[in-house]
Amino acid sequence: MMTVKRPIPCSLYDIQGMQDWLDEMALQGLFFQNFTRRNDAANFLVDAPRPVRYRLDPVGRSKQEDAKRKEPYAQMGWRFADAQPRLYYIFSCEDPEAPELHSDPQTLGYALDS
């Protein structure tokens, strides 16, 4: 499968902007693979365009606790894609019926504070 690199159009700290951009790239047939070493671009796999939801999950204080989150997320239909060290983990989901990682704004706020 072919890969392409695209510059990141917003700040890495703009969580909503990053999620929206990754969602839009999937609709163009570009599926997030990882960030480049300099964090100024992302690599994408090229495939047939389809809707995919991407969510950025804030990194916590404990790697062990963070690792425990991946299994329940996988059970809900979310696949771990990559990490932006000390910022967030990137998850993707092709199932439009799968629940959100954070359905409650208060929970997301707590995660962001961590």
PDB file of N, CA and C in Angstrom:
ATOM      1  N   MET A   1       0.838  -1.176   0.000  1.00  0.00           N
ATOM      2  CA  MET A   1       0.000   0.000   0.000  1.00  0.00           C
ATOM      3  C   MET A   1       0.886   1.243   0.000  1.00  0.00           C
ATOM      4  N   MET A   2       0.481   2.230  -0.754  1.00  0.00           N
ATOM      5  CA  MET A   2       1.263   3.452  -0.871  1.00  0.00           C
ATOM      6  C   MET A   2       1.028   4.367   0.329  1.00  0.00           C
ATOM      7  N   THR A   3       2.071   5.106   0.710  1.00  0.00           N
ATOM      8  CA  THR A   3       1.938   6.104   1.770  1.00  0.00           C
ATOM      9  C   THR A   3       2.288   7.477   1.213  1.00  0.00           C
ATOM     10  N   VAL A   4       1.687   8.505   1.810  1.00  0.00           N
ATOM     11  CA  VAL A   4       1.982   9.888   1.449  1.00  0.00           C
ATOM     12  C   VAL A   4       2.171  10.690   2.734  1.00  0.00           C
ATOM     13  N   LYS A   5       2.892  11.788   2.621  1.00  0.00           N
ATOM     14  CA  LYS A   5       3.127  12.677   3.762  1.00  0.00           C
ATOM     15  C   LYS A   5       2.396  13.984   3.506  1.00  0.00           C
ATOM     16  N   ARG A   6       1.723  14.486   4.550  1.00  0.00           N
ATOM     17  CA  ARG A   6       1.012  15.763   4.459  1.00  0.00           C
ATOM     18  C   ARG A   6       1.407  16.642   5.646  1.00  0.00           C
ATOM     19  N   PRO A   7       1.613  17.942   5.385  1.00  0.00           N
ATOM     20  CA  PRO A   7       1.927  18.852   6.499  1.00  0.00           C
ATOM     21  C   PRO A   7       0.738  18.988   7.437  1.00  0.00           C
ATOM     22  N   ILE A   8       1.016  19.127   8.717  1.00  0.00           N
ATOM     23  CA  ILE A   8      -0.042  19.312   9.716  1.00  0.00           C
ATOM     24  C   ILE A   8      -0.524  20.762   9.623  1.00  0.00           C
ATOM     25  N   PRO A   9      -1.837  20.970   9.398  1.00  0.00           N
ATOM     26  CA  PRO A   9      -2.349  22.318   9.140  1.00  0.00           C
ATOM     27  C   PRO A   9      -2.675  23.144  10.378  1.00  0.00           C
ATOM     28  N   CYS A  10      -2.516  22.560  11.570  1.00  0.00           N
ATOM     29  CA  CYS A  10      -2.867  23.294  12.785  1.00  0.00           C
ATOM     30  C   CYS A  10      -1.875  22.932  13.891  1.00  0.00           C
ATOM     31  N   SER A  11      -2.015  23.573  15.001  1.00  0.00           N
ATOM     32  CA  SER A  11      -1.155  23.290  16.145  1.00  0.00           C
ATOM     33  C   SER A  11      -1.403  21.868  16.651  1.00  0.00           C
ATOM     34  N   LEU A  12      -0.356  21.191  17.092  1.00  0.00           N
ATOM     35  CA  LEU A  12      -0.511  19.869  17.697  1.00  0.00           C
ATOM     36  C   LEU A  12      -1.370  19.940  18.957  1.00  0.00           C
ATOM     37  N   TYR A  13      -1.482  21.116  19.554  1.00  0.00           N
ATOM     38  CA  TYR A  13      -2.267  21.303  20.775  1.00  0.00           C
ATOM     39  C   TYR A  13      -3.753  21.535  20.488  1.00  0.00           C
ATOM     40  N   ASP A  14      -4.103  21.730  19.218  1.00  0.00           N
ATOM     41  CA  ASP A  14      -5.491  21.950  18.820  1.00  0.00           C
ATOM     42  C   ASP A  14      -6.156  20.586  18.613  1.00  0.00           C
ATOM     43  N   ILE A  15      -6.652  20.014  19.704  1.00  0.00           N
ATOM     44  CA  ILE A  15      -7.192  18.659  19.658  1.00  0.00           C
ATOM     45  C   ILE A  15      -8.365  18.560  18.678  1.00  0.00           C
ATOM     46  N   GLN A  16      -9.323  19.466  18.755  1.00  0.00           N
ATOM     47  CA  GLN A  16     -10.468  19.413  17.842  1.00  0.00           C
ATOM     48  C   GLN A  16     -10.017  19.599  16.404  1.00  0.00           C
ATOM     49  N   GLY A  17      -9.108  20.535  16.177  1.00  0.00           N
ATOM     50  CA  GLY A  17      -8.588  20.770  14.824  1.00  0.00           C
ATOM     51  C   GLY A  17      -7.896  19.546  14.254  1.00  0.00           C
ATOM     52  N   MET A  18      -7.104  18.876  15.078  1.00  0.00           N
ATOM     53  CA  MET A  18      -6.409  17.662  14.626  1.00  0.00           C
ATOM     54  C   MET A  18      -7.406  16.556  14.302  1.00  0.00           C
ATOM     55  N   GLN A  19      -8.394  16.359  15.169  1.00  0.00           N
ATOM     56  CA  GLN A  19      -9.400  15.321  14.931  1.00  0.00           C
ATOM     57  C   GLN A  19     -10.154  15.603  13.631  1.00  0.00           C
ATOM     58  N   ASP A  20     -10.578  16.844  13.438  1.00  0.00           N
ATOM     59  CA  ASP A  20     -11.320  17.218  12.232  1.00  0.00           C
ATOM     60  C   ASP A  20     -10.469  16.989  10.982  1.00  0.00           C
ATOM     61  N   TRP A  21      -9.189  17.359  11.049  1.00  0.00           N
ATOM     62  CA  TRP A  21      -8.286  17.193   9.908  1.00  0.00           C
ATOM     63  C   TRP A  21      -8.122  15.712   9.572  1.00  0.00           C
ATOM     64  N   LEU A  22      -7.886  14.876  10.583  1.00  0.00           N
ATOM     65  CA  LEU A  22      -7.710  13.439  10.332  1.00  0.00           C
ATOM     66  C   LEU A  22      -8.986  12.817   9.772  1.00  0.00           C
ATOM     67  N   ASP A  23     -10.149  13.224  10.297  1.00  0.00           N
ATOM     68  CA  ASP A  23     -11.428  12.740   9.762  1.00  0.00           C
ATOM     69  C   ASP A  23     -11.560  13.118   8.279  1.00  0.00           C
ATOM     70  N   GLU A  24     -11.227  14.356   7.961  1.00  0.00           N
ATOM     71  CA  GLU A  24     -11.325  14.847   6.582  1.00  0.00           C
ATOM     72  C   GLU A  24     -10.352  14.107   5.659  1.00  0.00           C
ATOM     73  N   MET A  25      -9.159  13.832   6.143  1.00  0.00           N
ATOM     74  CA  MET A  25      -8.184  13.108   5.328  1.00  0.00           C
ATOM     75  C   MET A  25      -8.712  11.718   4.973  1.00  0.00           C
ATOM     76  N   ALA A  26      -9.392  11.049   5.906  1.00  0.00           N
ATOM     77  CA  ALA A  26      -9.957   9.721   5.631  1.00  0.00           C
ATOM     78  C   ALA A  26     -11.004   9.803   4.521  1.00  0.00           C
ATOM     79  N   LEU A  27     -11.795  10.877   4.520  1.00  0.00           N
ATOM     80  CA  LEU A  27     -12.790  11.059   3.466  1.00  0.00           C
ATOM     81  C   LEU A  27     -12.137  11.280   2.100  1.00  0.00           C
ATOM     82  N   GLN A  28     -10.850  11.646   2.111  1.00  0.00           N
ATOM     83  CA  GLN A  28     -10.085  11.818   0.871  1.00  0.00           C
ATOM     84  C   GLN A  28      -9.287  10.554   0.532  1.00  0.00           C
ATOM     85  N   GLY A  29      -9.423   9.515   1.349  1.00  0.00           N
ATOM     86  CA  GLY A  29      -8.703   8.265   1.096  1.00  0.00           C
ATOM     87  C   GLY A  29      -7.318   8.212   1.704  1.00  0.00           C
ATOM     88  N   LEU A  30      -7.051   9.087   2.684  1.00  0.00           N
ATOM     89  CA  LEU A  30      -5.751   9.109   3.367  1.00  0.00           C
ATOM     90  C   LEU A  30      -5.976   8.767   4.838  1.00  0.00           C
ATOM     91  N   PHE A  31      -5.352   7.666   5.273  1.00  0.00           N
ATOM     92  CA  PHE A  31      -5.599   7.142   6.618  1.00  0.00           C
ATOM     93  C   PHE A  31      -4.341   7.260   7.465  1.00  0.00           C
ATOM     94  N   PHE A  32      -4.479   7.988   8.568  1.00  0.00           N
ATOM     95  CA  PHE A  32      -3.355   8.304   9.444  1.00  0.00           C
ATOM     96  C   PHE A  32      -2.574   7.059   9.843  1.00  0.00           C
ATOM     97  N   GLN A  33      -1.249   7.167   9.694  1.00  0.00           N
ATOM     98  CA  GLN A  33      -0.346   6.097  10.098  1.00  0.00           C
ATOM     99  C   GLN A  33       0.504   6.543  11.282  1.00  0.00           C
ATOM    100  N   ASN A  34       1.194   7.694  11.144  1.00  0.00           N
ATOM    101  CA  ASN A  34       2.018   8.213  12.232  1.00  0.00           C
ATOM    102  C   ASN A  34       2.476   9.638  11.916  1.00  0.00           C
ATOM    103  N   PHE A  35       3.039  10.267  12.939  1.00  0.00           N
ATOM    104  CA  PHE A  35       3.639  11.588  12.765  1.00  0.00           C
ATOM    105  C   PHE A  35       5.079  11.421  12.313  1.00  0.00           C
ATOM    106  N   THR A  36       5.590  12.414  11.598  1.00  0.00           N
ATOM    107  CA  THR A  36       6.995  12.391  11.220  1.00  0.00           C
ATOM    108  C   THR A  36       7.840  12.705  12.454  1.00  0.00           C
ATOM    109  N   ARG A  37       9.122  12.443  12.362  1.00  0.00           N
ATOM    110  CA  ARG A  37      10.020  12.660  13.517  1.00  0.00           C
ATOM    111  C   ARG A  37      10.017  14.110  13.984  1.00  0.00           C
ATOM    112  N   ARG A  38       9.879  15.034  13.054  1.00  0.00           N
ATOM    113  CA  ARG A  38       9.910  16.461  13.419  1.00  0.00           C
ATOM    114  C   ARG A  38       8.541  16.990  13.839  1.00  0.00           C
ATOM    115  N   ASN A  39       7.506  16.136  13.785  1.00  0.00           N
ATOM    116  CA  ASN A  39       6.139  16.521  14.169  1.00  0.00           C
ATOM    117  C   ASN A  39       5.590  17.686  13.358  1.00  0.00           C
ATOM    118  N   ASP A  40       6.068  17.827  12.119  1.00  0.00           N
ATOM    119  CA  ASP A  40       5.540  18.888  11.271  1.00  0.00           C
ATOM    120  C   ASP A  40       4.653  18.330  10.158  1.00  0.00           C
ATOM    121  N   ALA A  41       4.571  16.993  10.085  1.00  0.00           N
ATOM    122  CA  ALA A  41       3.770  16.337   9.054  1.00  0.00           C
ATOM    123  C   ALA A  41       3.311  14.980   9.583  1.00  0.00           C
ATOM    124  N   ALA A  42       2.403  14.372   8.829  1.00  0.00           N
ATOM    125  CA  ALA A  42       1.912  13.040   9.181  1.00  0.00           C
ATOM    126  C   ALA A  42       1.971  12.157   7.943  1.00  0.00           C
ATOM    127  N   ASN A  43       2.186  10.871   8.166  1.00  0.00           N
ATOM    128  CA  ASN A  43       2.186   9.884   7.095  1.00  0.00           C
ATOM    129  C   ASN A  43       0.823   9.208   7.047  1.00  0.00           C
ATOM    130  N   PHE A  44       0.342   8.995   5.835  1.00  0.00           N
ATOM    131  CA  PHE A  44      -0.973   8.405   5.619  1.00  0.00           C
ATOM    132  C   PHE A  44      -0.879   7.237   4.640  1.00  0.00           C
ATOM    133  N   LEU A  45      -1.670   6.204   4.886  1.00  0.00           N
ATOM    134  CA  LEU A  45      -1.845   5.123   3.927  1.00  0.00           C
ATOM    135  C   LEU A  45      -2.930   5.542   2.950  1.00  0.00           C
ATOM    136  N   VAL A  46      -2.742   5.265   1.675  1.00  0.00           N
ATOM    137  CA  VAL A  46      -3.717   5.604   0.647  1.00  0.00           C
ATOM    138  C   VAL A  46      -4.617   4.398   0.420  1.00  0.00           C
ATOM    139  N   ASP A  47      -5.931   4.615   0.462  1.00  0.00           N
ATOM    140  CA  ASP A  47      -6.907   3.551   0.256  1.00  0.00           C
ATOM    141  C   ASP A  47      -8.211   4.209  -0.213  1.00  0.00           C
ATOM    142  N   ALA A  48      -9.229   3.416  -0.417  1.00  0.00           N
ATOM    143  CA  ALA A  48     -10.524   3.946  -0.858  1.00  0.00           C
ATOM    144  C   ALA A  48     -11.084   4.886   0.211  1.00  0.00           C
ATOM    145  N   PRO A  49     -11.555   6.061  -0.189  1.00  0.00           N
ATOM    146  CA  PRO A  49     -12.122   7.012   0.779  1.00  0.00           C
ATOM    147  C   PRO A  49     -13.308   6.401   1.531  1.00  0.00           C
ATOM    148  N   ARG A  50     -13.352   6.664   2.821  1.00  0.00           N
ATOM    149  CA  ARG A  50     -14.466   6.221   3.660  1.00  0.00           C
ATOM    150  C   ARG A  50     -14.428   7.020   4.958  1.00  0.00           C
ATOM    151  N   PRO A  51     -15.564   7.120   5.628  1.00  0.00           N
ATOM    152  CA  PRO A  51     -15.564   7.852   6.903  1.00  0.00           C
ATOM    153  C   PRO A  51     -14.859   7.060   7.997  1.00  0.00           C
ATOM    154  N   VAL A  52     -13.972   7.726   8.684  1.00  0.00           N
ATOM    155  CA  VAL A  52     -13.283   7.176   9.852  1.00  0.00           C
ATOM    156  C   VAL A  52     -13.253   8.286  10.888  1.00  0.00           C
ATOM    157  N   ARG A  53     -13.579   7.930  12.118  1.00  0.00           N
ATOM    158  CA  ARG A  53     -13.493   8.912  13.210  1.00  0.00           C
ATOM    159  C   ARG A  53     -12.138   8.756  13.889  1.00  0.00           C
ATOM    160  N   TYR A  54     -11.495   9.868  14.145  1.00  0.00           N
ATOM    161  CA  TYR A  54     -10.239   9.877  14.899  1.00  0.00           C
ATOM    162  C   TYR A  54     -10.472  10.644  16.192  1.00  0.00           C
ATOM    163  N   ARG A  55      -9.915  10.130  17.264  1.00  0.00           N
ATOM    164  CA  ARG A  55     -10.016  10.812  18.548  1.00  0.00           C
ATOM    165  C   ARG A  55      -8.646  10.840  19.207  1.00  0.00           C
ATOM    166  N   LEU A  56      -8.336  11.981  19.818  1.00  0.00           N
ATOM    167  CA  LEU A  56      -7.085  12.155  20.533  1.00  0.00           C
ATOM    168  C   LEU A  56      -7.384  12.046  22.015  1.00  0.00           C
ATOM    169  N   ASP A  57      -6.742  11.092  22.659  1.00  0.00           N
ATOM    170  CA  ASP A  57      -6.973  10.809  24.071  1.00  0.00           C
ATOM    171  C   ASP A  57      -5.753  11.279  24.860  1.00  0.00           C
ATOM    172  N   PRO A  58      -5.912  12.232  25.759  1.00  0.00           N
ATOM    173  CA  PRO A  58      -4.770  12.803  26.478  1.00  0.00           C
ATOM    174  C   PRO A  58      -3.939  11.756  27.219  1.00  0.00           C
ATOM    175  N   VAL A  59      -2.634  11.943  27.181  1.00  0.00           N
ATOM    176  CA  VAL A  59      -1.705  11.092  27.932  1.00  0.00           C
ATOM    177  C   VAL A  59      -1.883  11.397  29.415  1.00  0.00           C
ATOM    178  N   GLY A  60      -1.928  10.355  30.210  1.00  0.00           N
ATOM    179  CA  GLY A  60      -2.075  10.527  31.653  1.00  0.00           C
ATOM    180  C   GLY A  60      -0.725  10.595  32.353  1.00  0.00           C
ATOM    181  N   ARG A  61      -0.772  10.542  33.659  1.00  0.00           N
ATOM    182  CA  ARG A  61       0.455  10.627  34.448  1.00  0.00           C
ATOM    183  C   ARG A  61       1.162   9.283  34.570  1.00  0.00           C
ATOM    184  N   SER A  62       0.434   8.186  34.326  1.00  0.00           N
ATOM    185  CA  SER A  62       0.982   6.847  34.522  1.00  0.00           C
ATOM    186  C   SER A  62       0.884   6.035  33.233  1.00  0.00           C
ATOM    187  N   LYS A  63       2.023   5.543  32.750  1.00  0.00           N
ATOM    188  CA  LYS A  63       2.011   4.717  31.540  1.00  0.00           C
ATOM    189  C   LYS A  63       1.214   3.438  31.758  1.00  0.00           C
ATOM    190  N   GLN A  64       1.261   2.909  32.958  1.00  0.00           N
ATOM    191  CA  GLN A  64       0.507   1.689  33.248  1.00  0.00           C
ATOM    192  C   GLN A  64      -0.994   1.943  33.152  1.00  0.00           C
ATOM    193  N   GLU A  65      -1.444   3.059  33.725  1.00  0.00           N
ATOM    194  CA  GLU A  65      -2.865   3.405  33.641  1.00  0.00           C
ATOM    195  C   GLU A  65      -3.272   3.664  32.187  1.00  0.00           C
ATOM    196  N   ASP A  66      -2.399   4.340  31.432  1.00  0.00           N
ATOM    197  CA  ASP A  66      -2.682   4.596  30.021  1.00  0.00           C
ATOM    198  C   ASP A  66      -2.819   3.288  29.254  1.00  0.00           C
ATOM    199  N   ALA A  67      -1.950   2.328  29.519  1.00  0.00           N
ATOM    200  CA  ALA A  67      -1.996   1.036  28.831  1.00  0.00           C
ATOM    201  C   ALA A  67      -3.310   0.308  29.121  1.00  0.00           C
ATOM    202  N   LYS A  68      -3.823   0.472  30.335  1.00  0.00           N
ATOM    203  CA  LYS A  68      -5.084  -0.182  30.712  1.00  0.00           C
ATOM    204  C   LYS A  68      -6.277   0.365  29.922  1.00  0.00           C
ATOM    205  N   ARG A  69      -6.186   1.600  29.432  1.00  0.00           N
ATOM    206  CA  ARG A  69      -7.291   2.206  28.676  1.00  0.00           C
ATOM    207  C   ARG A  69      -7.440   1.585  27.288  1.00  0.00           C
ATOM    208  N   LYS A  70      -6.348   1.089  26.729  1.00  0.00           N
ATOM    209  CA  LYS A  70      -6.387   0.617  25.343  1.00  0.00           C
ATOM    210  C   LYS A  70      -7.315  -0.577  25.158  1.00  0.00           C
ATOM    211  N   GLU A  71      -7.364  -1.483  26.109  1.00  0.00           N
ATOM    212  CA  GLU A  71      -8.209  -2.670  25.971  1.00  0.00           C
ATOM    213  C   GLU A  71      -9.695  -2.327  25.945  1.00  0.00           C
ATOM    214  N   PRO A  72     -10.205  -1.535  26.907  1.00  0.00           N
ATOM    215  CA  PRO A  72     -11.629  -1.170  26.819  1.00  0.00           C
ATOM    216  C   PRO A  72     -11.951  -0.386  25.544  1.00  0.00           C
ATOM    217  N   TYR A  73     -11.028   0.464  25.110  1.00  0.00           N
ATOM    218  CA  TYR A  73     -11.253   1.214  23.874  1.00  0.00           C
ATOM    219  C   TYR A  73     -11.367   0.246  22.697  1.00  0.00           C
ATOM    220  N   ALA A  74     -10.495  -0.761  22.658  1.00  0.00           N
ATOM    221  CA  ALA A  74     -10.536  -1.762  21.584  1.00  0.00           C
ATOM    222  C   ALA A  74     -11.863  -2.513  21.610  1.00  0.00           C
ATOM    223  N   GLN A  75     -12.350  -2.828  22.799  1.00  0.00           N
ATOM    224  CA  GLN A  75     -13.632  -3.527  22.917  1.00  0.00           C
ATOM    225  C   GLN A  75     -14.786  -2.673  22.404  1.00  0.00           C
ATOM    226  N   MET A  76     -14.641  -1.355  22.482  1.00  0.00           N
ATOM    227  CA  MET A  76     -15.672  -0.442  21.981  1.00  0.00           C
ATOM    228  C   MET A  76     -15.536  -0.209  20.471  1.00  0.00           C
ATOM    229  N   GLY A  77     -14.463  -0.735  19.862  1.00  0.00           N
ATOM    230  CA  GLY A  77     -14.279  -0.594  18.423  1.00  0.00           C
ATOM    231  C   GLY A  77     -13.219   0.397  17.994  1.00  0.00           C
ATOM    232  N   TRP A  78     -12.454   0.924  18.950  1.00  0.00           N
ATOM    233  CA  TRP A  78     -11.424   1.916  18.641  1.00  0.00           C
ATOM    234  C   TRP A  78     -10.060   1.238  18.518  1.00  0.00           C
ATOM    235  N   ARG A  79      -9.320   1.589  17.460  1.00  0.00           N
ATOM    236  CA  ARG A  79      -7.995   1.027  17.204  1.00  0.00           C
ATOM    237  C   ARG A  79      -6.932   2.067  17.540  1.00  0.00           C
ATOM    238  N   PHE A  80      -5.906   1.649  18.288  1.00  0.00           N
ATOM    239  CA  PHE A  80      -4.786   2.544  18.587  1.00  0.00           C
ATOM    240  C   PHE A  80      -4.002   2.780  17.302  1.00  0.00           C
ATOM    241  N   ALA A  81      -3.725   4.041  16.978  1.00  0.00           N
ATOM    242  CA  ALA A  81      -3.003   4.372  15.745  1.00  0.00           C
ATOM    243  C   ALA A  81      -1.575   4.834  16.016  1.00  0.00           C
ATOM    244  N   ASP A  82      -1.397   5.765  16.942  1.00  0.00           N
ATOM    245  CA  ASP A  82      -0.068   6.311  17.229  1.00  0.00           C
ATOM    246  C   ASP A  82      -0.169   7.151  18.496  1.00  0.00           C
ATOM    247  N   ALA A  83       0.956   7.681  18.918  1.00  0.00           N
ATOM    248  CA  ALA A  83       0.992   8.565  20.090  1.00  0.00           C
ATOM    249  C   ALA A  83       1.800   9.802  19.765  1.00  0.00           C
ATOM    250  N   GLN A  84       1.398  10.889  20.359  1.00  0.00           N
ATOM    251  CA  GLN A  84       2.179  12.122  20.348  1.00  0.00           C
ATOM    252  C   GLN A  84       2.704  12.213  21.781  1.00  0.00           C
ATOM    253  N   PRO A  85       3.969  11.799  22.009  1.00  0.00           N
ATOM    254  CA  PRO A  85       4.485  11.684  23.380  1.00  0.00           C
ATOM    255  C   PRO A  85       4.188  12.911  24.242  1.00  0.00           C
ATOM    256  N   ARG A  86       3.771  12.627  25.462  1.00  0.00           N
ATOM    257  CA  ARG A  86       3.447  13.629  26.482  1.00  0.00           C
ATOM    258  C   ARG A  86       2.211  14.465  26.143  1.00  0.00           C
ATOM    259  N   LEU A  87       1.547  14.183  25.007  1.00  0.00           N
ATOM    260  CA  LEU A  87       0.337  14.936  24.655  1.00  0.00           C
ATOM    261  C   LEU A  87      -0.894  14.037  24.589  1.00  0.00           C
ATOM    262  N   TYR A  88      -0.921  13.115  23.620  1.00  0.00           N
ATOM    263  CA  TYR A  88      -2.119  12.288  23.442  1.00  0.00           C
ATOM    264  C   TYR A  88      -1.831  11.034  22.627  1.00  0.00           C
ATOM    265  N   TYR A  89      -2.805  10.114  22.713  1.00  0.00           N
ATOM    266  CA  TYR A  89      -2.819   8.909  21.897  1.00  0.00           C
ATOM    267  C   TYR A  89      -3.869   9.132  20.812  1.00  0.00           C
ATOM    268  N   ILE A  90      -3.614   8.602  19.626  1.00  0.00           N
ATOM    269  CA  ILE A  90      -4.560   8.737  18.529  1.00  0.00           C
ATOM    270  C   ILE A  90      -5.240   7.386  18.318  1.00  0.00           C
ATOM    271  N   PHE A  91      -6.571   7.406  18.343  1.00  0.00           N
ATOM    272  CA  PHE A  91      -7.377   6.209  18.104  1.00  0.00           C
ATOM    273  C   PHE A  91      -8.263   6.473  16.890  1.00  0.00           C
ATOM    274  N   SER A  92      -8.570   5.399  16.158  1.00  0.00           N
ATOM    275  CA  SER A  92      -9.469   5.522  15.010  1.00  0.00           C
ATOM    276  C   SER A  92     -10.567   4.472  15.108  1.00  0.00           C
ATOM    277  N   CYS A  93     -11.690   4.782  14.455  1.00  0.00           N
ATOM    278  CA  CYS A  93     -12.831   3.867  14.478  1.00  0.00           C
ATOM    279  C   CYS A  93     -13.622   4.026  13.184  1.00  0.00           C
ATOM    280  N   GLU A  94     -13.913   2.907  12.541  1.00  0.00           N
ATOM    281  CA  GLU A  94     -14.700   2.942  11.307  1.00  0.00           C
ATOM    282  C   GLU A  94     -16.175   2.667  11.562  1.00  0.00           C
ATOM    283  N   ASP A  95     -16.522   2.292  12.779  1.00  0.00           N
ATOM    284  CA  ASP A  95     -17.911   1.977  13.116  1.00  0.00           C
ATOM    285  C   ASP A  95     -18.619   3.253  13.581  1.00  0.00           C
ATOM    286  N   PRO A  96     -19.580   3.763  12.791  1.00  0.00           N
ATOM    287  CA  PRO A  96     -20.254   5.005  13.185  1.00  0.00           C
ATOM    288  C   PRO A  96     -21.111   4.846  14.440  1.00  0.00           C
ATOM    289  N   GLU A  97     -21.430   3.606  14.800  1.00  0.00           N
ATOM    290  CA  GLU A  97     -22.254   3.347  15.983  1.00  0.00           C
ATOM    291  C   GLU A  97     -21.427   3.187  17.260  1.00  0.00           C
ATOM    292  N   ALA A  98     -20.129   3.073  17.135  1.00  0.00           N
ATOM    293  CA  ALA A  98     -19.273   2.884  18.315  1.00  0.00           C
ATOM    294  C   ALA A  98     -19.374   4.108  19.222  1.00  0.00           C
ATOM    295  N   PRO A  99     -19.408   3.879  20.540  1.00  0.00           N
ATOM    296  CA  PRO A  99     -19.491   5.028  21.455  1.00  0.00           C
ATOM    297  C   PRO A  99     -18.214   5.868  21.414  1.00  0.00           C
ATOM    298  N   GLU A 100     -18.371   7.129  21.729  1.00  0.00           N
ATOM    299  CA  GLU A 100     -17.222   8.038  21.818  1.00  0.00           C
ATOM    300  C   GLU A 100     -16.327   7.613  22.982  1.00  0.00           C
ATOM    301  N   LEU A 101     -15.044   7.944  22.877  1.00  0.00           N
ATOM    302  CA  LEU A 101     -14.128   7.657  23.984  1.00  0.00           C
ATOM    303  C   LEU A 101     -14.542   8.434  25.228  1.00  0.00           C
ATOM    304  N   HIS A 102     -14.926   9.694  25.028  1.00  0.00           N
ATOM    305  CA  HIS A 102     -15.347  10.551  26.134  1.00  0.00           C
ATOM    306  C   HIS A 102     -16.698  11.144  25.752  1.00  0.00           C
ATOM    307  N   SER A 103     -17.772  10.543  26.247  1.00  0.00           N
ATOM    308  CA  SER A 103     -19.102  11.039  25.904  1.00  0.00           C
ATOM    309  C   SER A 103     -19.540  12.181  26.816  1.00  0.00           C
ATOM    310  N   ASP A 104     -18.793  12.380  27.872  1.00  0.00           N
ATOM    311  CA  ASP A 104     -19.130  13.390  28.862  1.00  0.00           C
ATOM    312  C   ASP A 104     -18.064  14.486  28.864  1.00  0.00           C
ATOM    313  N   PRO A 105     -18.426  15.741  28.557  1.00  0.00           N
ATOM    314  CA  PRO A 105     -17.425  16.815  28.535  1.00  0.00           C
ATOM    315  C   PRO A 105     -16.664  16.950  29.860  1.00  0.00           C
ATOM    316  N   GLN A 106     -17.319  16.659  30.987  1.00  0.00           N
ATOM    317  CA  GLN A 106     -16.652  16.752  32.278  1.00  0.00           C
ATOM    318  C   GLN A 106     -15.533  15.712  32.393  1.00  0.00           C
ATOM    319  N   THR A 107     -15.781  14.501  31.887  1.00  0.00           N
ATOM    320  CA  THR A 107     -14.758  13.454  31.897  1.00  0.00           C
ATOM    321  C   THR A 107     -13.583  13.838  31.011  1.00  0.00           C
ATOM    322  N   LEU A 108     -13.880  14.391  29.829  1.00  0.00           N
ATOM    323  CA  LEU A 108     -12.808  14.817  28.954  1.00  0.00           C
ATOM    324  C   LEU A 108     -12.013  15.931  29.607  1.00  0.00           C
ATOM    325  N   GLY A 109     -12.683  16.858  30.268  1.00  0.00           N
ATOM    326  CA  GLY A 109     -11.981  17.934  30.968  1.00  0.00           C
ATOM    327  C   GLY A 109     -11.053  17.396  32.032  1.00  0.00           C
ATOM    328  N   TYR A 110     -11.509  16.368  32.757  1.00  0.00           N
ATOM    329  CA  TYR A 110     -10.663  15.736  33.775  1.00  0.00           C
ATOM    330  C   TYR A 110      -9.445  15.091  33.107  1.00  0.00           C
ATOM    331  N   ALA A 111      -9.660  14.402  31.990  1.00  0.00           N
ATOM    332  CA  ALA A 111      -8.559  13.752  31.279  1.00  0.00           C
ATOM    333  C   ALA A 111      -7.557  14.783  30.792  1.00  0.00           C
ATOM    334  N   LEU A 112      -8.051  15.914  30.308  1.00  0.00           N
ATOM    335  CA  LEU A 112      -7.150  16.959  29.837  1.00  0.00           C
ATOM    336  C   LEU A 112      -6.363  17.582  30.985  1.00  0.00           C
ATOM    337  N   ASP A 113      -6.972  17.695  32.142  1.00  0.00           N
ATOM    338  CA  ASP A 113      -6.264  18.233  33.310  1.00  0.00           C
ATOM    339  C   ASP A 113      -5.145  17.318  33.757  1.00  0.00           C
ATOM    340  N   SER A 114      -5.323  16.019  33.563  1.00  0.00           N
ATOM    341  CA  SER A 114      -4.304  15.046  33.967  1.00  0.00           C
ATOM    342  C   SER A 114      -3.038  15.285  33.198  1.00  0.00           C
TER     343      SER A 114
END
